[in-house]
Tab-separated table of C-alpha atoms and ligand atoms in Angstrom:
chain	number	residue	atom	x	y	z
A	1	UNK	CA	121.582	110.945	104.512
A	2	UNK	CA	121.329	108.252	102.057
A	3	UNK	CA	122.413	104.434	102.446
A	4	UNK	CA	122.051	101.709	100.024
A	5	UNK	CA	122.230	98.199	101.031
A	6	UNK	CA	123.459	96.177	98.457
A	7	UNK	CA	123.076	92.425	97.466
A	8	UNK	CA	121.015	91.749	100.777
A	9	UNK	CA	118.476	88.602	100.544
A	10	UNK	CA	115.332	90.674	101.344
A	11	UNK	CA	112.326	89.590	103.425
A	12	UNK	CA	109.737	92.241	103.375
A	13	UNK	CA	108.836	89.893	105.263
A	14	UNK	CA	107.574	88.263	101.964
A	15	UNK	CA	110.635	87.087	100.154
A	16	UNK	CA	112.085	89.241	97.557
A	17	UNK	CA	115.502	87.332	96.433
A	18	UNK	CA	118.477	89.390	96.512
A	19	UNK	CA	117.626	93.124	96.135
A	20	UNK	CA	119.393	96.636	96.952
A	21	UNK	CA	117.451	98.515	99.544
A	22	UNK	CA	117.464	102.305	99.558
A	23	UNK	CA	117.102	104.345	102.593
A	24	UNK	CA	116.137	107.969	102.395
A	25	UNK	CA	116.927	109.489	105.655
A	26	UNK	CA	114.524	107.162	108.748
A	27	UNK	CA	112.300	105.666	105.484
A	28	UNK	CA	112.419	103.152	103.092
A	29	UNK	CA	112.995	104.818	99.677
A	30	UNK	CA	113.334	102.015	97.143
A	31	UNK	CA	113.986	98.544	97.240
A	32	UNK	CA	115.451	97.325	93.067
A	33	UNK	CA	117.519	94.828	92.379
A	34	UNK	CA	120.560	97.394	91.279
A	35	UNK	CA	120.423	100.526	92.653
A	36	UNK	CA	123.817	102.466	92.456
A	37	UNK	CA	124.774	105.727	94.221
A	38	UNK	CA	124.114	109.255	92.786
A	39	UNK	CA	127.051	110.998	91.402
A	40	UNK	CA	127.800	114.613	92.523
A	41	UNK	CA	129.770	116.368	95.693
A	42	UNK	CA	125.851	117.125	96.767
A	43	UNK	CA	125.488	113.393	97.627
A	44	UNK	CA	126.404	111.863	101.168
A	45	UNK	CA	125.695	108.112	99.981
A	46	UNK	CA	127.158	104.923	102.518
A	47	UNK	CA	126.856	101.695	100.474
A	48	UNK	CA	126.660	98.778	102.717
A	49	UNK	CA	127.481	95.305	101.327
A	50	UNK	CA	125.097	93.024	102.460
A	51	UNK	CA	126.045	90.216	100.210
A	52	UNK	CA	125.003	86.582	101.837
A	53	UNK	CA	123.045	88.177	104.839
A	54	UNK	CA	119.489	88.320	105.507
A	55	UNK	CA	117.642	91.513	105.540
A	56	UNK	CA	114.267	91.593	107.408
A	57	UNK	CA	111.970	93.955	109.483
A	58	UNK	CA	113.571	95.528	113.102
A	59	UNK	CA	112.252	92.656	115.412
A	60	UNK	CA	109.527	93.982	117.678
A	61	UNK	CA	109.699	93.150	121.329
A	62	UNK	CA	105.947	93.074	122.684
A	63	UNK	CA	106.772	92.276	126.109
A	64	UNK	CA	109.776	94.068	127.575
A	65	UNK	CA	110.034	94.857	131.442
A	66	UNK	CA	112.185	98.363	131.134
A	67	UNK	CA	112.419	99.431	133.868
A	68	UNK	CA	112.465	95.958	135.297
A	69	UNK	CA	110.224	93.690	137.166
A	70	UNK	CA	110.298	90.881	139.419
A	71	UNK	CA	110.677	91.646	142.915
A	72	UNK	CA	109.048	88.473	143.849
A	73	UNK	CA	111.793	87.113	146.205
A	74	UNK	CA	112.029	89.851	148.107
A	75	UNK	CA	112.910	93.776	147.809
A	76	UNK	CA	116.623	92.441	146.337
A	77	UNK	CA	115.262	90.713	143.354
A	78	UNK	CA	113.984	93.540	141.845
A	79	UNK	CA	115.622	94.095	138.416
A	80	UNK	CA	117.344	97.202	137.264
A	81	UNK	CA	116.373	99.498	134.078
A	82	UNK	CA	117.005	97.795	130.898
A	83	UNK	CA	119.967	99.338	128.675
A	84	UNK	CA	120.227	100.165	124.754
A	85	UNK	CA	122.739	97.642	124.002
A	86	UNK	CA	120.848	94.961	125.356
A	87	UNK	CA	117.993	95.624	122.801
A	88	UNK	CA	120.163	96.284	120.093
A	89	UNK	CA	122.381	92.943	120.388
A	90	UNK	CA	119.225	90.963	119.915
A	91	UNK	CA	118.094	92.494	116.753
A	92	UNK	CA	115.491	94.818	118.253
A	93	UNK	CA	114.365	98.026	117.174
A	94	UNK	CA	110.479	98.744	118.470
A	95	UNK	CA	110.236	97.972	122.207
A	96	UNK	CA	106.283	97.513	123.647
A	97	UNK	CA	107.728	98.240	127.383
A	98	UNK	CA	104.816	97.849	130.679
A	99	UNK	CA	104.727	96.939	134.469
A	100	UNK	CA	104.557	93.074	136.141
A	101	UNK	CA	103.654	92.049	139.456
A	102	UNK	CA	104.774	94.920	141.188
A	103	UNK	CA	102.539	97.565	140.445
A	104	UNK	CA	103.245	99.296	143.786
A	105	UNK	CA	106.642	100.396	143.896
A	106	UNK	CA	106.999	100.526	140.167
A	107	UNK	CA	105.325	103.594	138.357
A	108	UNK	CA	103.734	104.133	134.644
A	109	UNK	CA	104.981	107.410	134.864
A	110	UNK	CA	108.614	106.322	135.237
A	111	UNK	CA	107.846	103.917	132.466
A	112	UNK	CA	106.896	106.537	130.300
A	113	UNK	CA	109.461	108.061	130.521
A	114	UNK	CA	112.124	105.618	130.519
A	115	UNK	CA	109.930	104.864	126.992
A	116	UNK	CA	110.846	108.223	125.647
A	117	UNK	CA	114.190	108.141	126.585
A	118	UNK	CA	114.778	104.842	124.520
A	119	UNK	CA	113.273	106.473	121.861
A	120	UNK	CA	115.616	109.786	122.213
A	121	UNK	CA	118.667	107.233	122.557
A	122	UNK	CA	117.633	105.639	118.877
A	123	UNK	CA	114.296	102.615	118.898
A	124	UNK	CA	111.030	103.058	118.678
A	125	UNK	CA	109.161	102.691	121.947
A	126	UNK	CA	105.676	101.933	123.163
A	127	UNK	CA	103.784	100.843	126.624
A	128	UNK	CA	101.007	99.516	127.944
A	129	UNK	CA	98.805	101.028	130.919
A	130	UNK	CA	98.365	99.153	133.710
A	131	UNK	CA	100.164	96.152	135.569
A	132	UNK	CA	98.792	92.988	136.780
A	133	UNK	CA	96.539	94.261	139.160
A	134	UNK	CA	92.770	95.190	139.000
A	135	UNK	CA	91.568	97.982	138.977
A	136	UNK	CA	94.171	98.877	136.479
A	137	UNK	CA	96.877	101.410	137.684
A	138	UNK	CA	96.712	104.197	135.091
A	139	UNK	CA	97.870	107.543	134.755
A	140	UNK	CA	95.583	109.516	133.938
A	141	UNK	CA	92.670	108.226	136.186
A	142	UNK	CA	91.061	105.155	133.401
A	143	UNK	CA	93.049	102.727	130.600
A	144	UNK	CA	90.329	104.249	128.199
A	145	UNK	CA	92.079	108.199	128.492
A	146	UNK	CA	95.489	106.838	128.891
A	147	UNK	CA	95.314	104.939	125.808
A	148	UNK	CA	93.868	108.272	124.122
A	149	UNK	CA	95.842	110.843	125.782
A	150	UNK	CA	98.852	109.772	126.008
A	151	UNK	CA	101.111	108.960	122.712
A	152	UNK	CA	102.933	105.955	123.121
A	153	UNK	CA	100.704	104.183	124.977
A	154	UNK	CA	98.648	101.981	122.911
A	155	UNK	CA	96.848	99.415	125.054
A	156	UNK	CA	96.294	97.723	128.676
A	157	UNK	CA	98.959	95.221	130.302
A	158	UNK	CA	100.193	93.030	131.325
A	159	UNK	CA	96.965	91.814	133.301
A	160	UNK	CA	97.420	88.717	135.136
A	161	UNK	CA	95.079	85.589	134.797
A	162	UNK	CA	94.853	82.138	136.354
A	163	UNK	CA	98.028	82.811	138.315
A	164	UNK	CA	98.228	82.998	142.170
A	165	UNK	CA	100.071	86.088	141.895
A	166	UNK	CA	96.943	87.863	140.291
A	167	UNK	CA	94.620	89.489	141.903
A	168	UNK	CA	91.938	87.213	140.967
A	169	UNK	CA	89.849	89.172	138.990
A	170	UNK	CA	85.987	88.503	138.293
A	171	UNK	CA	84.649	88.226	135.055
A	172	UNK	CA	82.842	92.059	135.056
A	173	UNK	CA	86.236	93.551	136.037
A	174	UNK	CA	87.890	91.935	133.365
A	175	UNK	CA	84.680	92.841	131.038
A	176	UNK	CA	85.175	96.500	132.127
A	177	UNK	CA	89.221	96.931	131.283
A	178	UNK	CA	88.909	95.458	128.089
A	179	UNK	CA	85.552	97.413	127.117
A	180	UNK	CA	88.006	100.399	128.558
A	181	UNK	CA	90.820	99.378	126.121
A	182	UNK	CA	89.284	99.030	123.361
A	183	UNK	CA	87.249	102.152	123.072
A	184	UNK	CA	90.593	104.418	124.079
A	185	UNK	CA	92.077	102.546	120.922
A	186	UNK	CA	89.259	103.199	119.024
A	187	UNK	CA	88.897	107.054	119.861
A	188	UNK	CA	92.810	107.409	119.272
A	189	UNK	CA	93.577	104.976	115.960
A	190	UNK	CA	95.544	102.383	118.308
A	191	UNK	CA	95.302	98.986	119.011
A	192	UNK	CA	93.564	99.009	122.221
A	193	UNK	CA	94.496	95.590	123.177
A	194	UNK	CA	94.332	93.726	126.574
A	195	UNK	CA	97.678	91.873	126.837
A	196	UNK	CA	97.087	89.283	129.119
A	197	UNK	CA	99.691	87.474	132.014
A	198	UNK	CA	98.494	84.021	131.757
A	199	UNK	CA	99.920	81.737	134.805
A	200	UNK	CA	99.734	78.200	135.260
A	201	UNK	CA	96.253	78.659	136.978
A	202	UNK	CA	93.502	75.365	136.236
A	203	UNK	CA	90.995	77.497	134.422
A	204	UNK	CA	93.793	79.102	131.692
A	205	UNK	CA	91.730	80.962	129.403
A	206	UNK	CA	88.380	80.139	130.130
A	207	UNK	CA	87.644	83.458	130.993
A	208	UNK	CA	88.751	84.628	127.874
A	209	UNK	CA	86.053	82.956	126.377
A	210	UNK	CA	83.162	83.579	128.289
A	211	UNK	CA	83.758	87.432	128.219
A	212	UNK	CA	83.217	86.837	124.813
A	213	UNK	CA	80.221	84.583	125.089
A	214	UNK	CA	78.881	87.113	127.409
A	215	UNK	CA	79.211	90.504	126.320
A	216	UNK	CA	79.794	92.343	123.126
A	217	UNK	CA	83.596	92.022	123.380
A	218	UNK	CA	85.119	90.034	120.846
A	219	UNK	CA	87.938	87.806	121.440
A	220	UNK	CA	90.142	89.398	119.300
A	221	UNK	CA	90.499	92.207	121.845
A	222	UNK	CA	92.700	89.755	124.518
A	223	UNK	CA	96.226	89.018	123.418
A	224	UNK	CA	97.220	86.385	126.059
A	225	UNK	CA	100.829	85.604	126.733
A	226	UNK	CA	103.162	83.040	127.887
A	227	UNK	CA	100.984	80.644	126.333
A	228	UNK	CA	103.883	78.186	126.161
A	229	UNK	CA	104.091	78.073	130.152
A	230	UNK	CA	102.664	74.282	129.306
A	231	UNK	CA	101.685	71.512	127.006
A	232	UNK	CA	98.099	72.074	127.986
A	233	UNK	CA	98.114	75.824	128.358
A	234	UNK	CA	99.109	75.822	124.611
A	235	UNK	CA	96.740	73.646	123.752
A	236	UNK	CA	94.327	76.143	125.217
A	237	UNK	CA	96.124	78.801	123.457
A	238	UNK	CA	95.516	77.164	120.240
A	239	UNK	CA	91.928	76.767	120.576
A	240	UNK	CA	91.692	80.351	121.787
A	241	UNK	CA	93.934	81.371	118.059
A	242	UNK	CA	91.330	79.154	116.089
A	243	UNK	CA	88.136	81.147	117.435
A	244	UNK	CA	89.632	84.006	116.443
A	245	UNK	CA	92.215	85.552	118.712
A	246	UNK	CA	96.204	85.963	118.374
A	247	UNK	CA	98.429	84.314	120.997
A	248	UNK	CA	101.343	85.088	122.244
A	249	UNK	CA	104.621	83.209	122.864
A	250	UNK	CA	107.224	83.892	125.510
A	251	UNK	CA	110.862	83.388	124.073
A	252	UNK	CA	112.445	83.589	127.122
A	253	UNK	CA	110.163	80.778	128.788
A	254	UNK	CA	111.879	77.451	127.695
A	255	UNK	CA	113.519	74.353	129.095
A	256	UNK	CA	116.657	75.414	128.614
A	257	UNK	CA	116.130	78.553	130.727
A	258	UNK	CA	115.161	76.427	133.422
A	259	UNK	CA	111.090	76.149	133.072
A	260	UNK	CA	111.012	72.447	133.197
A	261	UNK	CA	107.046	72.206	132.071
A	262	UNK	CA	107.311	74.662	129.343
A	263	UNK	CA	107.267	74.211	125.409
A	264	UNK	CA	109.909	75.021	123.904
A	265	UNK	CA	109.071	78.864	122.396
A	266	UNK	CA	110.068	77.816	119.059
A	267	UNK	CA	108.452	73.841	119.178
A	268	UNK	CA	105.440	76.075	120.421
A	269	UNK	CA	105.176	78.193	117.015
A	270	UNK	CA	105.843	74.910	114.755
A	271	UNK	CA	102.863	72.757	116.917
A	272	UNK	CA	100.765	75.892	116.510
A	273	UNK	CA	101.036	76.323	112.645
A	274	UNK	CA	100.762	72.148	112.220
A	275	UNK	CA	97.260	72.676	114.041
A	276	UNK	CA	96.297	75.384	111.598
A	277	UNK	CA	96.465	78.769	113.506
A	278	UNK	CA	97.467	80.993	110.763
A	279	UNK	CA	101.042	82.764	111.492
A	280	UNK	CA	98.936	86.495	111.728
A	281	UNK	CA	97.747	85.371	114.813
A	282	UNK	CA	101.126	84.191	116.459
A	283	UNK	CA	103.223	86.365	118.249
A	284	UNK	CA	106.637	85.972	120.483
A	285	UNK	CA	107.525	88.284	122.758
A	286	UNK	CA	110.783	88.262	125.318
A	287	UNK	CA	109.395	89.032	128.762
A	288	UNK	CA	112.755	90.504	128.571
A	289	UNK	CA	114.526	92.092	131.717
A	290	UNK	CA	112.441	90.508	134.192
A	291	UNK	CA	114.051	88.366	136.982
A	292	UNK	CA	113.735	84.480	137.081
A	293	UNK	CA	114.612	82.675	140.101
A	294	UNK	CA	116.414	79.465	140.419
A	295	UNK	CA	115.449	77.210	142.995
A	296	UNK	CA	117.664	74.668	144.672
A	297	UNK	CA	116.402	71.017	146.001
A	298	UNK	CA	115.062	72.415	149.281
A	299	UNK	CA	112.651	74.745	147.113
A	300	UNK	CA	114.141	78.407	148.426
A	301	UNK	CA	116.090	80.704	145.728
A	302	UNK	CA	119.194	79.741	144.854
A	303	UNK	CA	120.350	82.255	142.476
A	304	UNK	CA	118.315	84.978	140.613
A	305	UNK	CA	118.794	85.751	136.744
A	306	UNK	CA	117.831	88.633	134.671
A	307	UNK	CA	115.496	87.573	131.852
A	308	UNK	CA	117.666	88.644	128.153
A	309	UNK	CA	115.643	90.202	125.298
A	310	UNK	CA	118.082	87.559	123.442
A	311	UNK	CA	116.245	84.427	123.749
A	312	UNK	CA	114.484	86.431	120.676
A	313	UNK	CA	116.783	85.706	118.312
A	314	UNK	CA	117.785	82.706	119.422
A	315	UNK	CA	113.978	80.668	118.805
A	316	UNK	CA	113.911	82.776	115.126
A	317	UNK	CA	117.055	80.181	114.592
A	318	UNK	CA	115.716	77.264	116.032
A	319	UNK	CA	112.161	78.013	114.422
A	320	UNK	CA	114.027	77.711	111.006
A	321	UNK	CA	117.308	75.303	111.996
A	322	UNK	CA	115.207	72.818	114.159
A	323	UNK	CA	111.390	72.956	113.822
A	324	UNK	CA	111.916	73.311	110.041
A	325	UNK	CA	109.691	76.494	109.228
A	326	UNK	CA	110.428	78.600	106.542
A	327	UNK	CA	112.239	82.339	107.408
A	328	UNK	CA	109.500	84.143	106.025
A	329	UNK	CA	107.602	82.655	107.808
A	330	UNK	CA	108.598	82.502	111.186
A	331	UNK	CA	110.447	85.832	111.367
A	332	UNK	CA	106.251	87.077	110.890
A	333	UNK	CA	106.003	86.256	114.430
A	334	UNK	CA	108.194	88.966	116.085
A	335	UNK	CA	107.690	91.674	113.289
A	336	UNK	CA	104.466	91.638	110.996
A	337	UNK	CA	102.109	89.707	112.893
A	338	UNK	CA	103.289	92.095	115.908
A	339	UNK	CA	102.855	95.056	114.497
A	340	UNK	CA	99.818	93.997	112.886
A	341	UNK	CA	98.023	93.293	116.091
A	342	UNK	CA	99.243	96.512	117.736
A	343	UNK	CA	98.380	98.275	114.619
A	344	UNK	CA	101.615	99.493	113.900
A	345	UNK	CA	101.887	97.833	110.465
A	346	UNK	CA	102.646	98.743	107.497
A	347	UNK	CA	104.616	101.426	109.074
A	348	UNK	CA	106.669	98.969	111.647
A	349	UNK	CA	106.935	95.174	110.853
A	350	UNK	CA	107.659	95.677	106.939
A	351	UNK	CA	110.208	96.485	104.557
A	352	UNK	CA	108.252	98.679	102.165
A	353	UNK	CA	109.062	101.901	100.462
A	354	UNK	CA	107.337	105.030	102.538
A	355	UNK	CA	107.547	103.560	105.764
A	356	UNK	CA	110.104	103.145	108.720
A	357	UNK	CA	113.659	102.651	108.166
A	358	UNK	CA	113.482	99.535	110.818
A	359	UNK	CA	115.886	96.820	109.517
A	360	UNK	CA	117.403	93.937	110.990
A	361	UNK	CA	120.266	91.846	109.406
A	362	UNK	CA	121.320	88.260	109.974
A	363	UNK	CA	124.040	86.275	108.601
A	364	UNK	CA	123.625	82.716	107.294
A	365	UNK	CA	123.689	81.493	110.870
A	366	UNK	CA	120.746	83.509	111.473
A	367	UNK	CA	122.778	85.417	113.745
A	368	UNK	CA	121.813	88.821	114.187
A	369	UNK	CA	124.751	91.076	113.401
A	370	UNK	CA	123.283	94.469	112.121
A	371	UNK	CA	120.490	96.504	113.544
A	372	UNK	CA	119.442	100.373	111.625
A	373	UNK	CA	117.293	101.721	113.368
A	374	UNK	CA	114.640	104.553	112.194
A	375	UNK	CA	117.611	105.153	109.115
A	376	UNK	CA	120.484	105.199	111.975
A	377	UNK	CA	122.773	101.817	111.899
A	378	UNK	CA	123.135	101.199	115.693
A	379	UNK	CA	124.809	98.108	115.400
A	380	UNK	CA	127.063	96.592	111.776
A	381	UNK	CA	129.044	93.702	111.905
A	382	UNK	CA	128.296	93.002	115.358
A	383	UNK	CA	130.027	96.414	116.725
A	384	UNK	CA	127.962	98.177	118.646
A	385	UNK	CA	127.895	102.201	116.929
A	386	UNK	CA	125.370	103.228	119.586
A	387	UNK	CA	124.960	102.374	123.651
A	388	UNK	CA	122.600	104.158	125.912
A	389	UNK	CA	123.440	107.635	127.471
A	390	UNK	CA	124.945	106.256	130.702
A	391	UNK	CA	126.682	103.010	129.358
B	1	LIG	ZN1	104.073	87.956	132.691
């Protein structure tokens, strides 16, 4: 099957100007600035007009809970499996899916395959061994042969720091996982990263650094997130970014969701660019499909919410409509600078010719309103043309 999209403002995410993209099948196959159809009964060919709309790389969720998460009030709160719609609304086609707090009742093997089952139903899917808990639940028996043995998973995660809910672990444990990690991404070509819960614990990322100090680990194996949880966790975060690592953002931690000492996700980006972290070592990720519960005066849960993989899309607007940063720019955050760090670029997180049909389009509002997926369009003009098998 052949599409052409025509007229489309590209951003690679470089940007291009107005171009005509080409897709051969699930790649890329030439991006001109007129390219018209081939003549000839031989030729299926669906032109889409993408005059006045953006086109950039599928966004790429780091930090999606898919078969949920939370639990933390109680055996009610836990959230459900996430669904394809809900990914493909917000402009997503590579989901990095992996395990919270509850690492007990909640599996790797079920996130494996709910993983695979995303990927049969139309996105690209990843995970992370373990959970927040050390030792690291695993599958196979260490992080170091799940990361080699099994496909899609391509590093360790989410591991909680400086957070009550962790389970507090020492500096050699920490050493170990990552040492772990990074040698199952070396043996296998993948990232091998350490993705990192950080909570709103006093000593933030200290740890961080003194594994580094300490041991032959470099920093640039730890990838910690929610790093806008507060003013002076981010300030940590951009220190961290400056010696060398990549931080990660958490869209769906804000003010507006209800996190009154957060920084705003997309404020977050535009303070850590003004300080001088380059954008290759800035991520955002959702925390998507996760439950957040809403307290009332007295301090017990008044209502519980299900995190949306939406709040994506919605800080790529504000990064460009309020904090001023160029498009290019800040759409790096959730596609090239992602995939770079999980070593999925150039195939994921670009629009070049040879690689992966992954393509996101937004109108002039920003909004997303097209999603094709590996070469299939899941999602034109805001109609859904895909849902998952039991929606
Ligand atoms: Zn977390």
């Amino acid at each position: 099957m052949i599409k052409i999209l025509k007229h489309a403002q590209v951003l690679a995410p470089d940007s291009l100007g107005q171009q005509d993209v080409l897709l051969l099948a699930d790649r890329i196959g030439a991006i001109a600035p007129e390219i018209n159809p081939p003549t000839g009964a031989a030729w299926q060919v669906e032109v889409y007009d993408c005059r006045g709309k953006y086109l950039v790389p599928g966004f790429i969720d780091g930090h999606v809970h898919l078969i949920g998460g939370g639990g933390e009030a109680g055996y009610y709160s836990r959230t459900p499996e996430i669904n394809l719609s809900g990914i493909l609304r917000s402009g997503i086609t590579t989901v990095v899916g992996l395990l919270g707090t509850d690492g007990t009742a909640r599996h790797l093997s079920a996130l494996l395959a709910k993983a695979r089952a995303l990927e049969m139903e139309g996105v690209s899917s990843f995970i992370y061994t373990g959970s927040f808990e050390v030792p690291a639940v695993t599958i196979s028996g260490s992080v170091r042969s799940d990361i080699m043995l099994i496909d899609k998973v391509i590093g360790t995660g989410e591991i909680a720091i400086s957070d009550h809910r962790s389970s507090q672990p020492t500096q050699d444990e920490l050493t170990r996982i990552a040492a772990d990690s990074r040698l199952g991404g070396m043996l296998s070509g993948k990232a091998g990263i350490v993705h990192l819960h950080v909570g709103v614990g006093k000593h933030r990322l200290d740890m961080l650094h003194n594994i580094a100090e300490a041991s032959e680990v470099p920093l640039a194996q730890f990838v910690p997130t929610h790093v806008n949880r507060s003013e002076e966790l981010l300030e940590a975060a951009i220190r961290f970014a400056k010696a060398g690592g990549t931080i990660d953002i958490t869209s769906g931690v804000s003010p507006e969701m209800g996190f009154t000492t957060a920084v705003k996700p997309s404020t977050a980006v535009r303070l850590c660019l003004e300080q001088g972290v380059p954008v290759e070592r800035i991520t955002m990720s959702s925390d998507g499909n996760g439950s957040m519960a809403v307290y009332d005066a007295n301090g017990t849960v008044d209502r519980l919410l299900i995190t949306t993989l939406e709040s994506l899309a919605v800080e790529l607007r504000d990064m460009v409509v309020l904090e001023g940063i160029p498009l290019a720019v800040a759409v790096q955050t959730i596609t090239s600078s992602v995939a770079r760090i999980l070593r999925l670029w150039p195939e994921k997180g670009s629009i070049t010719p040879g690689r992966a049909a992954d393509l996101t389009v937004l109108d002039t509002d920003l909004q997303v309103t097209g999603v094709i997926a590996r070469g299939k369009t899941l999602l034109w003009d805001d109609q859904l043309l895909a849902r998952g098998t039991f929606e």
